Amino acid sequence: MTFLGFGFGLLAALMIALGWPAAAILPLLAGRALDGIDGALARLTRTSDRGAFLDIGLDFVFYATIPLAFAVADPAA
C-alpha cells in the first residue's frame, strides 16, 4: 500500500513536470488517500519500525518532488 501510494505521488509529480497540473490532482489525491490507509492497515496487524521509517521516508521524498515538478515545468518562474 505504501509503495502504491508513493507511485501515485510520483505519477502526479511527473504529470506536473510535463505541464498537466490540473490532471495531476487525481493521482495526487489517490496517493494521499493510500498513504492514510496504509497506516490503518499496518495497525491491524503487527507494526514495525522499518515500516514506519519507510512510510515517513517516502512521504518526504513525495513532498520534495511536487515543488521540484513545478520548477521543472516552468524554470523561468
PDB file of N, CA and C in Angstrom, residues 2-59:
ATOM      1  N   THR A   2       1.949   1.223   0.772  1.00  0.00           N
ATOM      2  CA  THR A   2       2.855   2.367   0.851  1.00  0.00           C
ATOM      3  C   THR A   2       3.488   2.649  -0.506  1.00  0.00           C
ATOM      4  N   PHE A   3       3.964   1.605  -1.172  1.00  0.00           N
ATOM      5  CA  PHE A   3       4.612   1.793  -2.469  1.00  0.00           C
ATOM      6  C   PHE A   3       3.612   2.219  -3.537  1.00  0.00           C
ATOM      7  N   LEU A   4       2.392   1.716  -3.474  1.00  0.00           N
ATOM      8  CA  LEU A   4       1.364   2.111  -4.436  1.00  0.00           C
ATOM      9  C   LEU A   4       1.030   3.593  -4.274  1.00  0.00           C
ATOM     10  N   GLY A   5       0.862   4.039  -3.050  1.00  0.00           N
ATOM     11  CA  GLY A   5       0.607   5.452  -2.796  1.00  0.00           C
ATOM     12  C   GLY A   5       1.756   6.328  -3.252  1.00  0.00           C
ATOM     13  N   PHE A   6       2.976   5.862  -3.002  1.00  0.00           N
ATOM     14  CA  PHE A   6       4.162   6.601  -3.439  1.00  0.00           C
ATOM     15  C   PHE A   6       4.212   6.671  -4.966  1.00  0.00           C
ATOM     16  N   GLY A   7       3.853   5.573  -5.613  1.00  0.00           N
ATOM     17  CA  GLY A   7       3.831   5.556  -7.076  1.00  0.00           C
ATOM     18  C   GLY A   7       2.839   6.564  -7.643  1.00  0.00           C
ATOM     19  N   PHE A   8       1.672   6.654  -7.030  1.00  0.00           N
ATOM     20  CA  PHE A   8       0.692   7.652  -7.468  1.00  0.00           C
ATOM     21  C   PHE A   8       1.239   9.065  -7.257  1.00  0.00           C
ATOM     22  N   GLY A   9       1.938   9.275  -6.159  1.00  0.00           N
ATOM     23  CA  GLY A   9       2.537  10.586  -5.910  1.00  0.00           C
ATOM     24  C   GLY A   9       3.579  10.950  -6.945  1.00  0.00           C
ATOM     25  N   LEU A  10       4.408   9.982  -7.317  1.00  0.00           N
ATOM     26  CA  LEU A  10       5.411  10.235  -8.356  1.00  0.00           C
ATOM     27  C   LEU A  10       4.759  10.462  -9.708  1.00  0.00           C
ATOM     28  N   LEU A  11       3.670   9.750  -9.985  1.00  0.00           N
ATOM     29  CA  LEU A  11       2.931   9.979 -11.223  1.00  0.00           C
ATOM     30  C   LEU A  11       2.387  11.410 -11.258  1.00  0.00           C
ATOM     31  N   ALA A  12       1.870  11.875 -10.142  1.00  0.00           N
ATOM     32  CA  ALA A  12       1.372  13.252 -10.072  1.00  0.00           C
ATOM     33  C   ALA A  12       2.503  14.246 -10.321  1.00  0.00           C
ATOM     34  N   ALA A  13       3.667  14.005  -9.739  1.00  0.00           N
ATOM     35  CA  ALA A  13       4.814  14.896  -9.953  1.00  0.00           C
ATOM     36  C   ALA A  13       5.234  14.891 -11.418  1.00  0.00           C
ATOM     37  N   LEU A  14       5.233  13.733 -12.041  1.00  0.00           N
ATOM     38  CA  LEU A  14       5.583  13.644 -13.459  1.00  0.00           C
ATOM     39  C   LEU A  14       4.584  14.413 -14.313  1.00  0.00           C
ATOM     40  N   MET A  15       3.312  14.278 -14.005  1.00  0.00           N
ATOM     41  CA  MET A  15       2.285  14.993 -14.764  1.00  0.00           C
ATOM     42  C   MET A  15       2.441  16.499 -14.604  1.00  0.00           C
ATOM     43  N   ILE A  16       2.783  16.954 -13.422  1.00  0.00           N
ATOM     44  CA  ILE A  16       3.017  18.389 -13.199  1.00  0.00           C
ATOM     45  C   ILE A  16       4.215  18.851 -14.014  1.00  0.00           C
ATOM     46  N   ALA A  17       5.292  18.076 -13.981  1.00  0.00           N
ATOM     47  CA  ALA A  17       6.501  18.438 -14.722  1.00  0.00           C
ATOM     48  C   ALA A  17       6.248  18.488 -16.219  1.00  0.00           C
ATOM     49  N   LEU A  18       5.331  17.666 -16.709  1.00  0.00           N
ATOM     50  CA  LEU A  18       5.012  17.644 -18.133  1.00  0.00           C
ATOM     51  C   LEU A  18       3.996  18.713 -18.531  1.00  0.00           C
ATOM     52  N   GLY A  19       3.512  19.465 -17.545  1.00  0.00           N
ATOM     53  CA  GLY A  19       2.607  20.572 -17.838  1.00  0.00           C
ATOM     54  C   GLY A  19       1.138  20.245 -17.695  1.00  0.00           C
ATOM     55  N   TRP A  20       0.801  19.200 -16.977  1.00  0.00           N
ATOM     56  CA  TRP A  20      -0.594  18.820 -16.753  1.00  0.00           C
ATOM     57  C   TRP A  20      -0.962  18.916 -15.277  1.00  0.00           C
ATOM     58  N   PRO A  21      -0.832  20.081 -14.656  1.00  0.00           N
ATOM     59  CA  PRO A  21      -1.083  20.155 -13.209  1.00  0.00           C
ATOM     60  C   PRO A  21      -2.542  19.894 -12.828  1.00  0.00           C
ATOM     61  N   ALA A  22      -3.499  20.258 -13.680  1.00  0.00           N
ATOM     62  CA  ALA A  22      -4.901  20.014 -13.333  1.00  0.00           C
ATOM     63  C   ALA A  22      -5.200  18.521 -13.317  1.00  0.00           C
ATOM     64  N   ALA A  23      -4.648  17.784 -14.255  1.00  0.00           N
ATOM     65  CA  ALA A  23      -4.872  16.338 -14.306  1.00  0.00           C
ATOM     66  C   ALA A  23      -4.127  15.621 -13.186  1.00  0.00           C
ATOM     67  N   ALA A  24      -3.072  16.223 -12.676  1.00  0.00           N
ATOM     68  CA  ALA A  24      -2.260  15.591 -11.636  1.00  0.00           C
ATOM     69  C   ALA A  24      -2.988  15.499 -10.302  1.00  0.00           C
ATOM     70  N   ILE A  25      -4.089  16.214 -10.158  1.00  0.00           N
ATOM     71  CA  ILE A  25      -4.803  16.186  -8.880  1.00  0.00           C
ATOM     72  C   ILE A  25      -5.357  14.794  -8.576  1.00  0.00           C
ATOM     73  N   LEU A  26      -5.751  14.051  -9.611  1.00  0.00           N
ATOM     74  CA  LEU A  26      -6.324  12.720  -9.379  1.00  0.00           C
ATOM     75  C   LEU A  26      -5.307  11.738  -8.794  1.00  0.00           C
ATOM     76  N   PRO A  27      -4.138  11.534  -9.427  1.00  0.00           N
ATOM     77  CA  PRO A  27      -3.186  10.635  -8.783  1.00  0.00           C
ATOM     78  C   PRO A  27      -2.653  11.185  -7.461  1.00  0.00           C
ATOM     79  N   LEU A  28      -2.584  12.496  -7.334  1.00  0.00           N
ATOM     80  CA  LEU A  28      -2.118  13.084  -6.075  1.00  0.00           C
ATOM     81  C   LEU A  28      -3.081  12.729  -4.937  1.00  0.00           C
ATOM     82  N   LEU A  29      -4.371  12.900  -5.180  1.00  0.00           N
ATOM     83  CA  LEU A  29      -5.361  12.571  -4.144  1.00  0.00           C
ATOM     84  C   LEU A  29      -5.397  11.066  -3.865  1.00  0.00           C
ATOM     85  N   ALA A  30      -5.267  10.264  -4.913  1.00  0.00           N
ATOM     86  CA  ALA A  30      -5.241   8.809  -4.716  1.00  0.00           C
ATOM     87  C   ALA A  30      -4.034   8.407  -3.865  1.00  0.00           C
ATOM     88  N   GLY A  31      -2.892   8.996  -4.148  1.00  0.00           N
ATOM     89  CA  GLY A  31      -1.692   8.694  -3.378  1.00  0.00           C
ATOM     90  C   GLY A  31      -1.810   9.098  -1.925  1.00  0.00           C
ATOM     91  N   ARG A  32      -2.387  10.255  -1.680  1.00  0.00           N
ATOM     92  CA  ARG A  32      -2.554  10.697  -0.299  1.00  0.00           C
ATOM     93  C   ARG A  32      -3.563   9.828   0.433  1.00  0.00           C
ATOM     94  N   ALA A  33      -4.623   9.391  -0.260  1.00  0.00           N
ATOM     95  CA  ALA A  33      -5.604   8.505   0.371  1.00  0.00           C
ATOM     96  C   ALA A  33      -4.957   7.175   0.743  1.00  0.00           C
ATOM     97  N   LEU A  34      -4.163   6.624  -0.169  1.00  0.00           N
ATOM     98  CA  LEU A  34      -3.473   5.365   0.126  1.00  0.00           C
ATOM     99  C   LEU A  34      -2.470   5.541   1.255  1.00  0.00           C
ATOM    100  N   ASP A  35      -1.858   6.709   1.357  1.00  0.00           N
ATOM    101  CA  ASP A  35      -0.925   6.965   2.450  1.00  0.00           C
ATOM    102  C   ASP A  35      -1.655   6.928   3.794  1.00  0.00           C
ATOM    103  N   GLY A  36      -2.874   7.427   3.809  1.00  0.00           N
ATOM    104  CA  GLY A  36      -3.653   7.367   5.039  1.00  0.00           C
ATOM    105  C   GLY A  36      -4.118   5.964   5.372  1.00  0.00           C
ATOM    106  N   ILE A  37      -4.429   5.197   4.345  1.00  0.00           N
ATOM    107  CA  ILE A  37      -4.924   3.835   4.549  1.00  0.00           C
ATOM    108  C   ILE A  37      -3.817   2.901   5.002  1.00  0.00           C
ATOM    109  N   ASP A  38      -2.597   3.109   4.511  1.00  0.00           N
ATOM    110  CA  ASP A  38      -1.526   2.151   4.839  1.00  0.00           C
ATOM    111  C   ASP A  38      -1.220   2.102   6.334  1.00  0.00           C
ATOM    112  N   GLY A  39      -1.318   3.223   6.997  1.00  0.00           N
ATOM    113  CA  GLY A  39      -1.091   3.228   8.442  1.00  0.00           C
ATOM    114  C   GLY A  39      -2.177   2.467   9.187  1.00  0.00           C
ATOM    115  N   ALA A  40      -3.414   2.653   8.750  1.00  0.00           N
ATOM    116  CA  ALA A  40      -4.527   1.936   9.383  1.00  0.00           C
ATOM    117  C   ALA A  40      -4.395   0.430   9.156  1.00  0.00           C
ATOM    118  N   LEU A  41      -4.001   0.036   7.960  1.00  0.00           N
ATOM    119  CA  LEU A  41      -3.805  -1.382   7.679  1.00  0.00           C
ATOM    120  C   LEU A  41      -2.659  -1.965   8.500  1.00  0.00           C
ATOM    121  N   ALA A  42      -1.596  -1.199   8.644  1.00  0.00           N
ATOM    122  CA  ALA A  42      -0.453  -1.681   9.428  1.00  0.00           C
ATOM    123  C   ALA A  42      -0.847  -1.899  10.890  1.00  0.00           C
ATOM    124  N   ARG A  43      -1.687  -1.040  11.417  1.00  0.00           N
ATOM    125  CA  ARG A  43      -2.093  -1.179  12.816  1.00  0.00           C
ATOM    126  C   ARG A  43      -3.032  -2.364  13.036  1.00  0.00           C
ATOM    127  N   LEU A  44      -3.644  -2.888  11.972  1.00  0.00           N
ATOM    128  CA  LEU A  44      -4.487  -4.068  12.107  1.00  0.00           C
ATOM    129  C   LEU A  44      -3.657  -5.324  12.337  1.00  0.00           C
ATOM    130  N   THR A  45      -2.410  -5.268  11.899  1.00  0.00           N
ATOM    131  CA  THR A  45      -1.519  -6.408  12.087  1.00  0.00           C
ATOM    132  C   THR A  45      -0.385  -5.989  13.008  1.00  0.00           C
ATOM    133  N   ARG A  46       0.809  -6.377  12.676  1.00  0.00           N
ATOM    134  CA  ARG A  46       1.970  -6.059  13.503  1.00  0.00           C
ATOM    135  C   ARG A  46       2.720  -4.885  12.882  1.00  0.00           C
ATOM    136  N   THR A  47       2.873  -3.819  13.611  1.00  0.00           N
ATOM    137  CA  THR A  47       3.624  -2.662  13.117  1.00  0.00           C
ATOM    138  C   THR A  47       5.116  -2.896  13.344  1.00  0.00           C
ATOM    139  N   SER A  48       5.926  -2.170  12.568  1.00  0.00           N
ATOM    140  CA  SER A  48       7.373  -2.288  12.749  1.00  0.00           C
ATOM    141  C   SER A  48       8.010  -0.914  12.571  1.00  0.00           C
ATOM    142  N   ASP A  49       9.167  -0.766  13.162  1.00  0.00           N
ATOM    143  CA  ASP A  49       9.912   0.476  12.988  1.00  0.00           C
ATOM    144  C   ASP A  49      10.340   0.647  11.536  1.00  0.00           C
ATOM    145  N   ARG A  50      10.665  -0.457  10.889  1.00  0.00           N
ATOM    146  CA  ARG A  50      11.077  -0.401   9.484  1.00  0.00           C
ATOM    147  C   ARG A  50       9.936   0.130   8.602  1.00  0.00           C
ATOM    148  N   GLY A  51       8.720  -0.347   8.835  1.00  0.00           N
ATOM    149  CA  GLY A  51       7.564   0.116   8.073  1.00  0.00           C
ATOM    150  C   GLY A  51       7.274   1.587   8.324  1.00  0.00           C
ATOM    151  N   ALA A  52       7.371   2.005   9.569  1.00  0.00           N
ATOM    152  CA  ALA A  52       7.135   3.412   9.899  1.00  0.00           C
ATOM    153  C   ALA A  52       8.195   4.298   9.256  1.00  0.00           C
ATOM    154  N   PHE A  53       9.448   3.851   9.266  1.00  0.00           N
ATOM    155  CA  PHE A  53      10.524   4.624   8.640  1.00  0.00           C
ATOM    156  C   PHE A  53      10.318   4.706   7.135  1.00  0.00           C
ATOM    157  N   LEU A  54       9.940   3.602   6.514  1.00  0.00           N
ATOM    158  CA  LEU A  54       9.683   3.590   5.082  1.00  0.00           C
ATOM    159  C   LEU A  54       8.553   4.545   4.734  1.00  0.00           C
ATOM    160  N   ASP A  55       7.492   4.526   5.512  1.00  0.00           N
ATOM    161  CA  ASP A  55       6.343   5.397   5.260  1.00  0.00           C
ATOM    162  C   ASP A  55       6.741   6.869   5.323  1.00  0.00           C
ATOM    163  N   ILE A  56       7.402   7.273   6.372  1.00  0.00           N
ATOM    164  CA  ILE A  56       7.757   8.683   6.513  1.00  0.00           C
ATOM    165  C   ILE A  56       8.840   9.085   5.513  1.00  0.00           C
ATOM    166  N   GLY A  57       9.770   8.171   5.220  1.00  0.00           N
ATOM    167  CA  GLY A  57      10.818   8.473   4.241  1.00  0.00           C
ATOM    168  C   GLY A  57      10.243   8.703   2.850  1.00  0.00           C
ATOM    169  N   LEU A  58       9.323   7.846   2.427  1.00  0.00           N
ATOM    170  CA  LEU A  58       8.704   8.028   1.116  1.00  0.00           C
ATOM    171  C   LEU A  58       7.813   9.265   1.092  1.00  0.00           C
ATOM    172  N   ASP A  59       7.187   9.571   2.218  1.00  0.00           N
ATOM    173  CA  ASP A  59       6.402  10.813   2.292  1.00  0.00           C
ATOM    174  C   ASP A  59       7.289  12.028   2.054  1.00  0.00           C
TER     175      ASP A  59
END
